[in-house]
Short mmCIF file of C-alpha atoms and ligand atoms in Angstrom, two decimals:
data_model
loop_
_atom_site.label_atom_id
_atom_site.label_comp_id
_atom_site.label_asym_id
_atom_site.label_seq_id
_atom_site.Cartn_x
_atom_site.Cartn_y
_atom_site.Cartn_z
CA MET A 218 276.47 74.06 169.12
CA MET A 219 279.59 75.50 167.61
CA SER A 220 282.13 74.30 165.13
CA ARG A 221 285.63 73.58 166.38
CA GLU A 222 286.88 76.59 164.39
CA GLN A 223 284.38 78.90 166.07
CA ASN A 224 285.26 77.56 169.50
CA ASP A 225 288.96 78.18 168.88
CA ARG A 226 288.12 81.59 167.49
CA ILE A 227 286.41 82.80 170.68
CA SER A 228 288.62 81.07 173.26
CA ARG A 229 292.31 81.09 172.25
CA VAL A 230 294.36 84.08 173.27
CA GLY A 231 297.88 83.94 171.79
CA PRO A 232 299.19 87.03 169.94
CA GLY A 233 298.12 85.55 166.59
CA ASP A 234 294.71 84.23 167.66
CA PRO A 235 291.54 86.18 166.81
CA ALA A 236 290.32 86.40 170.45
CA GLY A 237 293.88 87.14 171.55
CA ARG A 238 293.98 90.10 169.20
CA LEU A 239 290.65 91.31 170.58
CA LEU A 240 291.73 91.08 174.25
CA ARG A 241 294.85 93.08 173.41
CA ARG A 242 292.56 96.04 172.75
CA TYR A 243 291.81 96.38 176.49
CA TRP A 244 293.82 97.04 179.65
CA GLN A 245 294.53 93.78 181.46
CA PRO A 246 295.29 93.43 185.18
CA VAL A 247 298.65 91.65 185.49
CA ALA A 248 299.32 91.75 189.26
CA LEU A 249 297.86 92.95 192.54
CA LEU A 250 299.59 95.84 194.27
CA ASP A 251 299.59 93.56 197.33
CA GLU A 252 302.08 91.30 195.56
CA PHE A 253 304.59 94.16 195.67
CA ASP A 254 304.25 94.72 199.40
CA GLU A 255 307.75 94.80 200.81
CA ALA A 256 306.83 92.06 203.26
CA ARG A 257 305.95 89.83 200.30
CA VAL A 258 308.34 90.77 197.56
CA GLY A 259 311.33 91.66 199.75
CA PRO A 260 313.93 94.28 198.79
CA ARG A 261 313.58 93.65 195.07
CA PRO A 262 310.20 94.55 193.52
CA VAL A 263 310.51 92.37 190.42
CA LYS A 264 308.12 89.62 189.34
CA ALA A 265 307.67 87.38 186.35
CA VAL A 266 304.14 87.53 184.94
CA ARG A 267 302.50 85.49 182.20
CA VAL A 268 299.45 86.98 180.49
CA LEU A 269 297.71 86.08 177.22
CA GLY A 270 300.32 83.40 176.61
CA GLN A 271 303.25 85.84 176.77
CA ASP A 272 305.99 86.19 179.36
CA PHE A 273 306.94 89.50 180.90
CA VAL A 274 308.87 90.92 183.81
CA LEU A 275 307.10 93.52 185.93
CA PHE A 276 309.21 95.76 188.16
CA ARG A 277 309.39 99.01 189.99
CA ASP A 278 312.58 101.01 189.53
CA GLU A 279 314.36 102.94 192.28
CA GLN A 280 312.29 106.04 191.47
CA GLY A 281 309.06 104.09 191.94
CA ARG A 282 308.20 103.91 188.23
CA TRP A 283 306.52 100.72 187.01
CA GLY A 284 307.91 98.86 184.03
CA LEU A 285 306.69 95.84 182.12
CA LEU A 286 309.23 94.36 179.71
CA ASP A 287 309.41 91.24 177.61
CA ARG A 288 311.06 88.65 179.79
CA ASP A 289 313.80 87.45 177.44
CA CYS A 290 316.92 89.61 177.35
CA PRO A 291 317.48 91.05 173.86
CA HIS A 292 321.18 90.10 174.05
CA ARG A 293 321.01 86.30 174.09
CA GLY A 294 317.67 85.56 175.68
CA ALA A 295 318.45 85.05 179.39
CA ASP A 296 315.63 85.54 181.88
CA LEU A 297 315.22 89.14 183.02
CA ALA A 298 312.95 88.04 185.88
CA TYR A 299 316.23 87.24 187.69
CA GLY A 300 317.55 90.69 186.87
CA ARG A 301 319.35 93.05 189.24
CA ARG A 302 317.25 96.07 190.02
CA GLU A 303 319.79 98.86 190.12
CA ASP A 304 321.16 101.97 188.39
CA GLY A 305 317.82 103.18 187.08
CA GLY A 306 316.52 99.94 185.65
CA LEU A 307 316.76 96.17 185.49
CA ARG A 308 320.11 94.58 184.69
CA CYS A 309 320.46 91.14 183.10
CA PRO A 310 322.66 88.94 185.29
CA PHE A 311 324.24 87.23 182.25
CA HIS A 312 326.37 90.10 180.83
CA GLY A 313 325.05 93.10 182.72
CA TRP A 314 322.97 94.79 180.04
CA LEU A 315 320.74 97.40 181.71
CA PHE A 316 317.18 98.39 180.66
CA ASP A 317 314.94 101.14 181.97
CA VAL A 318 311.13 100.97 182.41
CA GLU A 319 310.69 102.12 178.83
CA GLY A 320 312.87 99.33 177.49
CA ARG A 321 315.77 101.63 176.60
CA CYS A 322 319.18 99.96 176.79
CA LEU A 323 321.28 102.08 179.17
CA GLU A 324 324.46 99.98 179.37
CA THR A 325 326.23 97.04 177.72
CA PRO A 326 329.17 97.00 180.11
CA ALA A 327 331.28 94.25 178.51
CA GLU A 328 331.36 95.98 175.13
CA PRO A 329 334.39 98.09 174.21
CA GLU A 330 334.64 101.61 175.56
CA GLY A 331 332.62 103.96 173.35
CA SER A 332 330.42 101.18 171.90
CA ARG A 333 327.12 102.38 170.40
CA LEU A 334 325.49 98.95 170.53
CA CYS A 335 323.00 100.23 173.13
CA ASP A 336 321.53 102.65 170.62
CA ARG A 337 320.49 99.78 168.38
CA VAL A 338 318.88 97.65 171.08
CA ARG A 339 315.47 98.17 172.57
CA GLN A 340 313.55 95.78 174.75
CA ARG A 341 309.80 95.78 174.15
CA ALA A 342 308.12 97.71 176.98
CA TRP A 343 304.38 97.81 177.59
CA PRO A 344 302.33 100.68 179.05
CA VAL A 345 301.38 100.17 182.69
CA GLN A 346 298.87 101.87 184.99
CA VAL A 347 297.90 101.35 188.60
CA ARG A 348 294.14 101.24 189.19
CA ALA A 349 291.86 99.83 191.88
CA GLY A 350 294.63 98.03 193.76
CA ALA A 351 296.03 96.30 190.68
CA ILE A 352 298.68 96.91 188.03
CA TRP A 353 297.20 96.97 184.52
CA ALA A 354 299.05 96.56 181.25
CA TRP A 355 298.33 97.45 177.67
CA LEU A 356 299.50 94.48 175.61
CA GLY A 357 298.37 95.66 172.20
CA ASP A 358 299.80 97.84 169.49
CA GLY A 359 298.83 101.44 169.11
CA GLU A 360 297.55 104.03 171.51
CA PRO A 361 296.14 102.56 174.75
CA ALA A 362 292.39 102.95 175.27
CA ALA A 363 290.96 104.93 178.18
CA PHE A 364 289.66 103.19 181.30
CA PRO A 365 285.85 103.15 181.39
CA GLU A 366 284.42 104.93 184.45
CA LEU A 367 283.25 101.75 186.11
CA ASP A 368 282.64 101.92 189.87
CA CYS A 369 285.83 100.03 190.66
CA PHE A 370 287.93 102.55 188.71
CA VAL A 371 286.20 105.63 190.09
CA ALA A 372 285.89 104.74 193.80
CA PRO A 373 288.66 105.93 196.12
CA ASP A 374 291.27 103.46 197.29
CA THR A 375 289.52 103.12 200.68
CA HIS A 376 286.39 101.75 198.98
CA VAL A 377 287.94 99.20 196.59
CA PHE A 378 289.57 95.92 197.47
CA ALA A 379 291.25 93.70 194.88
CA PHE A 380 292.02 90.01 195.11
CA LYS A 381 292.78 87.25 192.61
CA GLY A 382 292.84 83.50 192.24
CA LEU A 383 294.11 81.01 189.68
CA TRP A 384 291.68 78.72 187.88
CA GLU A 385 293.01 75.95 185.68
CA CYS A 386 290.87 76.45 182.61
CA ASN A 387 290.25 78.73 179.67
CA TRP A 388 289.12 82.28 180.56
CA LEU A 389 285.92 82.14 178.52
CA GLN A 390 284.15 79.43 180.48
CA SER A 391 284.97 81.43 183.62
CA VAL A 392 283.31 84.54 182.22
CA GLU A 393 280.31 82.45 181.20
CA VAL A 394 279.65 81.21 184.75
CA GLY A 395 279.18 84.83 185.80
CA ILE A 396 276.37 85.44 183.30
CA ASP A 397 274.41 82.30 184.07
CA PRO A 398 271.67 83.26 186.55
CA ALA A 399 270.12 79.78 186.74
CA HIS A 400 273.06 77.93 188.26
CA ALA A 401 272.74 79.58 191.69
CA SER A 402 269.62 77.50 192.38
CA PHE A 403 271.57 74.28 191.87
CA LEU A 404 275.33 74.66 192.17
CA HIS A 405 275.01 76.91 195.24
CA ARG A 406 272.02 75.13 196.84
CA PHE A 407 271.98 74.52 200.58
CA PHE A 408 269.43 72.17 202.04
CA GLU A 409 269.03 74.14 205.24
CA ASP A 410 268.65 77.84 205.82
CA GLU A 411 270.51 80.05 208.19
CA GLN A 412 269.22 83.10 209.92
CA PRO A 413 269.97 86.04 207.68
CA GLY A 414 272.90 87.92 209.11
CA GLU A 415 276.35 89.22 208.39
CA GLN A 416 277.78 88.80 204.94
CA SER A 417 280.91 86.81 205.12
CA TYR A 418 283.39 85.18 202.85
CA GLY A 419 281.95 82.83 200.23
CA ARG A 420 278.41 83.01 201.57
CA GLN A 421 276.80 85.20 198.99
CA PHE A 422 273.76 83.01 198.48
CA ARG A 423 273.35 82.21 202.15
CA SER A 424 272.27 85.57 203.54
CA ALA A 425 269.16 87.62 202.83
CA SER A 426 268.33 89.93 199.93
CA SER A 427 268.05 93.69 200.39
CA ASP A 428 264.87 94.72 202.22
CA SER A 429 263.88 91.21 203.18
CA ASP A 430 264.15 88.58 205.86
CA LEU A 431 263.69 85.71 203.44
CA PRO A 432 266.84 83.59 203.46
CA MET A 433 268.43 83.56 200.02
CA THR A 434 269.01 79.84 200.36
CA LYS A 435 265.25 79.29 200.48
CA VAL A 436 264.52 81.61 197.56
CA MET A 437 267.19 79.96 195.42
CA ARG A 438 266.20 76.43 196.35
CA GLU A 439 262.46 76.78 195.93
CA HIS A 440 262.38 79.08 192.90
CA PHE A 441 264.77 77.34 190.61
CA ARG A 442 263.24 78.36 187.28
CA PRO A 443 264.14 82.05 186.91
CA GLU A 444 262.82 84.32 184.18
CA ILE A 445 265.95 85.71 182.54
CA TYR A 446 266.00 88.94 180.51
CA VAL A 447 269.07 90.17 178.64
CA GLU A 448 269.46 93.72 177.36
CA PRO A 449 272.28 95.44 175.50
CA ALA A 450 274.02 98.06 177.65
CA PRO A 451 276.84 100.59 177.09
CA HIS A 452 279.21 98.26 178.96
CA GLY A 453 278.05 95.04 177.30
CA LEU A 454 274.93 93.29 178.58
CA GLN A 455 272.59 93.74 181.51
CA LEU A 456 270.81 90.69 182.91
CA THR A 457 267.66 90.71 185.00
CA ALA A 458 266.70 87.43 186.68
CA LEU A 459 263.28 87.18 188.30
CA ARG A 460 262.13 84.51 190.72
CA ARG A 461 258.38 84.82 191.37
CA ILE A 462 257.78 84.05 195.03
CA SER A 463 254.11 85.01 195.17
CA ASP A 464 251.69 87.34 193.38
CA ASN A 465 253.19 90.32 195.12
CA ALA A 466 256.75 89.26 195.83
CA THR A 467 259.52 88.70 193.30
CA HIS A 468 263.21 88.13 193.82
CA VAL A 469 265.03 90.50 191.46
CA ARG A 470 268.70 90.20 190.65
CA ILE A 471 270.46 92.51 188.20
CA THR A 472 273.92 91.51 186.96
CA ASN A 473 276.10 92.43 184.01
CA GLN A 474 278.52 91.27 181.41
CA VAL A 475 281.18 93.96 181.14
CA PHE A 476 282.76 93.55 177.73
CA PRO A 477 284.95 91.76 176.96
CA GLN A 478 285.92 89.62 179.92
CA ALA A 479 284.33 90.78 183.16
CA PHE A 480 281.04 90.57 184.96
CA ALA A 481 279.59 92.82 187.63
CA ILE A 482 277.35 91.35 190.29
CA PRO A 483 275.98 92.41 193.68
CA LEU A 484 277.65 91.04 196.80
CA SER A 485 275.53 92.75 199.45
CA ASP A 486 273.47 95.90 200.05
CA GLU A 487 276.64 97.92 200.16
CA MET A 488 279.01 96.09 197.89
CA THR A 489 279.37 95.17 194.28
CA ILE A 490 281.97 92.93 192.60
CA THR A 491 283.50 93.54 189.20
CA GLN A 492 285.39 90.42 188.22
CA PHE A 493 287.79 90.18 185.28
CA HIS A 494 288.93 86.83 183.93
CA VAL A 495 292.44 87.30 182.63
CA PRO A 496 294.04 84.54 180.56
CA VAL A 497 297.45 83.36 181.72
CA ASP A 498 297.43 81.26 178.55
CA ASP A 499 294.78 79.21 176.75
CA VAL A 500 294.21 76.84 179.68
CA ASN A 501 294.67 78.94 182.83
CA ASN A 502 293.13 82.19 183.98
CA TYR A 503 293.22 84.51 186.95
CA TRP A 504 290.03 85.98 188.27
CA TYR A 505 290.67 89.51 189.48
CA ALA A 506 287.79 90.62 191.69
CA PHE A 507 287.32 94.29 192.56
CA PHE A 508 285.01 94.70 195.53
CA THR A 509 283.57 98.19 195.60
CA SER A 510 281.69 99.65 198.56
CA PHE A 511 278.95 102.27 198.31
CA GLY A 512 278.87 102.48 202.10
CA ALA A 513 281.67 102.36 204.65
CA PRO A 514 285.34 102.02 203.74
CA ILE A 515 286.29 98.38 203.21
CA ASP A 516 288.04 96.44 205.95
CA LYS A 517 290.70 95.27 203.55
CA ALA A 518 292.84 93.51 206.14
CA LEU A 519 289.89 91.29 207.03
CA MET A 520 288.90 90.59 203.42
CA ARG A 521 292.49 89.82 202.52
CA GLU A 522 292.98 87.50 205.48
CA GLN A 523 289.76 85.54 204.71
CA ARG A 524 290.86 84.99 201.14
CA LEU A 525 294.53 84.32 201.80
CA LYS A 526 293.48 81.40 203.99
CA MET A 527 291.99 79.78 200.89
CA HIS A 528 294.91 80.52 198.53
CA GLU A 529 298.53 79.50 198.27
CA LEU A 530 301.07 82.24 197.53
CA PRO A 531 302.83 83.36 195.43
CA GLU A 532 300.53 82.06 192.68
CA TYR A 533 297.19 82.56 194.46
CA ARG A 534 296.41 78.94 193.75
CA PRO A 535 293.27 77.78 195.60
CA ARG A 536 294.03 75.27 198.36
CA VAL A 537 290.85 73.40 197.43
CA GLY A 538 290.76 72.21 193.86
CA ARG A 539 291.25 69.37 191.45
CA GLY A 540 294.17 67.98 193.48
CA ASN A 541 291.92 67.22 196.46
CA GLN A 542 288.63 66.61 194.61
CA TYR A 543 287.37 70.06 195.64
CA GLY A 544 286.79 68.67 199.15
CA PHE A 545 284.01 66.45 197.81
CA ASP A 546 282.14 64.52 200.50
CA PRO A 547 279.31 62.21 199.37
CA ARG A 548 277.56 62.37 202.75
CA GLU A 549 277.52 66.16 202.64
CA GLN A 550 276.10 65.93 199.11
CA LEU A 551 273.27 63.76 200.44
CA GLU A 552 272.48 65.87 203.45
CA GLN A 553 273.72 69.43 203.24
CA THR A 554 274.79 70.85 199.90
CA TYR A 555 274.03 70.19 196.26
CA THR A 556 277.71 69.77 195.36
CA GLY A 557 279.08 68.09 198.48
CA MET A 558 281.98 70.53 198.17
CA GLY A 559 281.50 72.63 201.26
CA THR A 560 279.84 75.99 201.72
CA ASP A 561 282.29 78.27 199.88
CA ILE A 562 280.54 79.24 196.66
CA ASN A 563 283.87 80.20 195.10
CA VAL A 564 284.87 76.53 195.25
CA HIS A 565 281.59 75.55 193.56
CA ASP A 566 282.20 78.01 190.73
CA GLN A 567 285.80 76.88 190.38
CA TRP A 568 284.66 73.26 190.04
CA ALA A 569 282.01 74.25 187.50
CA CYS A 570 284.61 76.01 185.35
CA GLU A 571 287.55 73.64 185.69
CA SER A 572 285.53 70.46 185.27
CA GLN A 573 284.42 71.62 181.82
CA GLY A 574 287.99 70.81 180.74
CA PRO A 575 291.03 72.95 179.83
CA ILE A 576 288.98 74.52 177.01
CA GLN A 577 285.29 73.64 177.05
CA ASP A 578 284.42 71.61 173.96
CA ARG A 579 281.53 73.72 172.68
CA THR A 580 281.00 71.39 169.73
CA ARG A 581 279.34 68.98 172.16
CA GLU A 582 277.22 71.30 174.31
CA HIS A 583 273.43 71.74 174.21
CA LEU A 584 272.38 75.21 175.28
CA GLY A 585 268.98 75.80 176.85
CA THR A 586 266.72 78.76 177.47
CA THR A 587 268.62 79.69 180.64
CA ASP A 588 271.77 80.14 178.56
CA LYS A 589 270.40 83.13 176.70
CA ALA A 590 272.90 85.60 178.17
CA ILE A 591 275.73 83.28 177.20
CA MET A 592 274.40 83.14 173.63
CA ALA A 593 274.05 86.93 173.48
CA TYR A 594 277.56 87.36 174.84
CA ARG A 595 279.10 84.95 172.32
CA ARG A 596 277.41 86.88 169.53
CA LEU A 597 278.97 90.11 170.84
CA LEU A 598 282.33 88.42 171.13
CA LEU A 599 282.24 87.04 167.57
CA GLN A 600 281.16 90.43 166.21
CA ALA A 601 283.94 92.20 168.09
CA ILE A 602 286.51 89.69 166.81
CA ASP A 603 285.27 90.33 163.24
CA THR A 604 285.47 94.08 163.83
CA VAL A 605 289.10 93.87 164.95
CA GLU A 606 289.94 91.66 161.99
CA LYS A 607 288.53 94.25 159.63
CA GLY A 608 290.61 96.97 161.27
CA GLY A 609 287.76 98.49 163.29
CA THR A 610 287.40 99.40 166.96
CA PRO A 611 285.56 96.88 169.14
CA PRO A 612 283.05 97.91 171.84
CA MET A 613 284.47 99.20 175.15
CA SER A 614 287.82 100.01 173.58
CA MET A 615 287.33 103.73 173.99
CA ASP A 616 288.90 107.16 173.97
CA ALA A 617 288.66 109.41 177.03
CA ALA A 618 285.49 111.17 175.85
CA GLN A 619 283.63 107.90 175.32
CA ALA A 620 284.93 106.34 178.53
CA GLY A 621 282.95 108.79 180.65
CA ALA A 622 279.73 107.41 179.24
CA VAL A 623 280.33 103.93 180.69
CA ARG A 624 279.43 103.95 184.37
CA GLY A 625 278.29 101.72 187.16
CA PRO A 626 276.98 99.31 186.18
CA VAL A 627 273.80 98.76 188.15
CA THR A 628 273.88 95.65 190.31
CA MET A 629 271.24 94.67 192.84
CA ASP A 630 269.62 91.76 194.59
CA ALA A 631 266.35 92.29 196.46
CA ILE A 632 262.80 91.14 196.94
CA GLY A 633 260.42 93.41 195.07
CA PRO A 634 256.68 93.49 194.39
CA GLY A 635 254.94 91.55 191.64
CA GLY A 636 254.58 92.99 188.15
CA SER A 637 256.17 93.17 184.76
CA VAL A 638 259.87 92.86 184.11
CA GLU A 639 259.95 96.55 183.18
CA ALA A 640 258.44 97.55 186.51
CA LEU A 641 260.74 95.24 188.44
CA ARG A 642 263.79 96.43 186.56
CA ASP A 643 262.85 100.00 187.51
CA PHE A 644 262.38 98.87 191.09
CA GLY A 645 265.87 97.31 191.02
CA ARG A 646 267.48 100.33 189.42
CA GLY A 647 265.83 102.49 192.08
CA ILE A 648 267.45 100.49 194.88
CA ASP A 649 270.82 100.74 193.17
CA ALA A 650 270.35 104.50 192.64
CA ARG A 651 269.51 105.07 196.33
CA ARG A 652 272.67 103.40 197.60
CA ARG A 653 274.71 105.30 195.04
CA ALA A 654 273.13 108.58 196.13
CA ARG A 655 274.23 107.84 199.72
CA ALA A 656 277.80 106.93 198.74
CA SER A 657 280.44 109.37 199.97
CA TRP A 658 282.50 109.17 196.79
CA GLY A 659 280.11 110.24 194.06
CA ALA A 660 278.90 106.88 192.84
CA GLY A 661 275.59 108.56 192.10
CA ARG A 662 277.00 111.08 189.60
S1 FES B 742 321.81 87.61 177.81
FE1 FES B 742 321.28 89.34 178.93
S2 FES B 742 323.09 90.50 178.99
FE2 FES B 742 323.62 88.77 177.83
FE1 FE2 B 743 278.26 80.85 190.98
#
């Protein structure tokens, strides 16, 4: 159990909050490139974005350069998200002041001829980079850190697909669902099995593991008391969850906490997901998922279409959610699924996060043995917050030389032999290494 002060300390993200100051030491995804498709955004690539409780305007100037500026005009505060994109920048519609992607004031057209007012005005501009199908921003002070060489940042564009969705709750409880190996046996339980087959949208725990014909639904349902091991890793934490099926068969799943606010999990034999939970403010967050393939190029049109069906644009708000009771059906809960909320596991996870409340009240929780990764992660988070407060550099906020040392991470899900956790971890890492070695883009470096 935590004190209220500690809970605030690890969850709130405003510019003056301890966790907010920590998260400003990392690149944050602020939009998908897809959102700037001409078909979507029209002739004017300008969007308002809210991240970490702050409002910005993100735009692309006529030369194709990206800019992220504070949203309030430095003249008298009008909204630059309605700006005119012209003449080398973004022009405020109130009195025509013009700003370039670096926040320089280029014109104050109503001022007298020869006015030097422009020289004294600068709009705050934030560094921006395009990576893995998303636009990332550096919202802190000082020199931006380097990107770690995670799979999603190293793979070519053809092998990474990015999507996002809005969850109405604090970011931290969303990260914590991703490092909780026990919940899959309950929250994602199906009472009947399907023949193992094609991976498809939202059916991660419904197909088979690598190298096995055992339906995952059966493994999850019948082996609901996993052994969970948590180890420190260069990227944060590595989790190994074992489900002993028989003396010589064990379900092995390796997942990761990628510090500070992502997790990396297997999706299928060929694909891994790195998912960042990015605070909009204290009580809303976007998940940004980066699907990375070690095999064939990704059919992005198909993946996009499957997910767009479930989300309302332009906010990427899920169509199923609190407003329609997550599709809850008591008969289905009796007969088919543990939740009664349909077969899309993303909906289950969304319910699990949102129903904890806008910010989970950790003063009233009771953690158990299965929450050991969550406890380890909170310790890391508190330490990193202390480090930043004392003027130090938190983990994973790296220079270019250090960034090369953070790779992968290993993710896998397969049925292995019996044996010790060490042996099974090696078995799992071996499977991951083999698919990396086969990847066309050097995932096995
Ligand atoms: S408020 Fe923007 S130009 Fe006056
Ligand atoms: Fe889940």
